[in-house]
């Protein structure tokens, strides 16, 4: 029974990693950029949600939506100001810029509000315990997981059924050909940053409600773990980011359950090293022999389309 409880905890944590990882994988699929400032967008979303709940006295869903909209706008601004001028620059220049943007966001927030942590109210979501097959699961965990799954399903719909989603897939496949077909590549890239940042903002609110404590440097570790999740699933592949995030959350929960909680953070990077050595293309990578004839759940995104 304790194992099932840990699996539920791991899936809840993994859904947060998955939401953040989706931003990494979408941006990489479009512009081949690892946006290391993405974890700090997640942090900003957490603070926006916190102030929406405590200052504006809003409930969970309105705070979630405000955080998503704010982070979407923030993500577009980052792309336009920091990354757009480097569109034709070397990848190392863009990578260094991403790290610089990350440090700017962290220290900028510290300068504006100070470095002191905040605590989410513990009554944002109901804390009832539900008995499912003899396992006591908090209603909060179920609601958080449900919201995460709904957001992932909406993302799949946007990517595969909308005009902007088709444009994103076209640009990821061949940006020059997409431009010749009349697709506005700059607007498509901005839309990708907006969607990925909105999901990171949602993850920030969910993280704050789940773990209570938030602070200006909180985006570093979850951001890096989400990057590990994206690599695990196959960087540039949306179903891979989802599966990678969930797997990483479950692995961390099982390590903690085994009594090695101090190794919990280190395990994520051990997974990264093993993936890069033995399966560098990730679980759903197009060169993976095991998945070569396997169509990923929900359909592919940037590969296999």
PDB file of C-alpha atoms in Angstrom, residues 1-17 132-133 135-138 141-142 144-145 149 210-211 243 245-258 264:
ATOM      1  CA  UNK A   1       0.000   0.000   0.000  1.00  0.00           C
ATOM      2  CA  UNK A   2       2.862   2.349   0.788  1.00  0.00           C
ATOM      3  CA  UNK A   3       4.291   1.609  -2.654  1.00  0.00           C
ATOM      4  CA  UNK A   4       1.028   2.708  -4.296  1.00  0.00           C
ATOM      5  CA  UNK A   5       1.038   5.878  -2.204  1.00  0.00           C
ATOM      6  CA  UNK A   6       4.579   6.650  -3.349  1.00  0.00           C
ATOM      7  CA  UNK A   7       3.604   6.020  -6.970  1.00  0.00           C
ATOM      8  CA  UNK A   8       0.754   8.530  -6.617  1.00  0.00           C
ATOM      9  CA  UNK A   9       3.158  11.066  -5.099  1.00  0.00           C
ATOM     10  CA  UNK A  10       5.650  10.399  -7.886  1.00  0.00           C
ATOM     11  CA  UNK A  11       3.051  10.852 -10.618  1.00  0.00           C
ATOM     12  CA  UNK A  12       1.898  14.128  -9.051  1.00  0.00           C
ATOM     13  CA  UNK A  13       5.495  15.395  -8.920  1.00  0.00           C
ATOM     14  CA  UNK A  14       6.177  14.019 -12.389  1.00  0.00           C
ATOM     15  CA  UNK A  15       3.221  15.903 -13.840  1.00  0.00           C
ATOM     16  CA  UNK A  16       4.868  19.157 -12.667  1.00  0.00           C
ATOM     17  CA  UNK A  17       8.151  18.150 -14.312  1.00  0.00           C
ATOM     18  CA  UNK A 132      -9.122   4.272  -3.045  1.00  0.00           C
ATOM     19  CA  UNK A 133      -8.534   0.507  -2.984  1.00  0.00           C
ATOM     20  CA  UNK A 135      -4.886   3.578  -0.167  1.00  0.00           C
ATOM     21  CA  UNK A 136      -5.386   7.009   1.386  1.00  0.00           C
ATOM     22  CA  UNK A 137      -4.840   9.648  -1.315  1.00  0.00           C
ATOM     23  CA  UNK A 138      -5.318  13.376  -0.791  1.00  0.00           C
ATOM     24  CA  UNK A 141      -3.006  15.279  -5.344  1.00  0.00           C
ATOM     25  CA  UNK A 142      -5.894  14.091  -7.517  1.00  0.00           C
ATOM     26  CA  UNK A 144      -3.306  18.632  -9.265  1.00  0.00           C
ATOM     27  CA  UNK A 145      -2.832  15.556 -11.435  1.00  0.00           C
ATOM     28  CA  UNK A 149      -3.476  16.020 -17.583  1.00  0.00           C
ATOM     29  CA  UNK A 210       1.803  21.148  -3.474  1.00  0.00           C
ATOM     30  CA  UNK A 211       5.054  22.126  -1.699  1.00  0.00           C
ATOM     31  CA  UNK A 243       6.427  10.411 -20.326  1.00  0.00           C
ATOM     32  CA  UNK A 245       8.464  13.907 -16.610  1.00  0.00           C
ATOM     33  CA  UNK A 246       6.174  11.243 -15.167  1.00  0.00           C
ATOM     34  CA  UNK A 247       8.951   8.638 -15.145  1.00  0.00           C
ATOM     35  CA  UNK A 248      11.369  10.985 -13.413  1.00  0.00           C
ATOM     36  CA  UNK A 249       8.798  11.846 -10.737  1.00  0.00           C
ATOM     37  CA  UNK A 250       8.093   8.161 -10.077  1.00  0.00           C
ATOM     38  CA  UNK A 251      11.825   7.348  -9.925  1.00  0.00           C
ATOM     39  CA  UNK A 252      12.400  10.107  -7.351  1.00  0.00           C
ATOM     40  CA  UNK A 253       9.433   8.938  -5.262  1.00  0.00           C
ATOM     41  CA  UNK A 254      10.659   5.317  -5.277  1.00  0.00           C
ATOM     42  CA  UNK A 255      14.173   6.403  -4.272  1.00  0.00           C
ATOM     43  CA  UNK A 256      12.700   8.328  -1.338  1.00  0.00           C
ATOM     44  CA  UNK A 257      10.505   5.367  -0.389  1.00  0.00           C
ATOM     45  CA  UNK A 258      13.568   3.124  -0.359  1.00  0.00           C
ATOM     46  CA  UNK A 264      16.623  12.095  -4.564  1.00  0.00           C
TER      47      UNK A 264
END
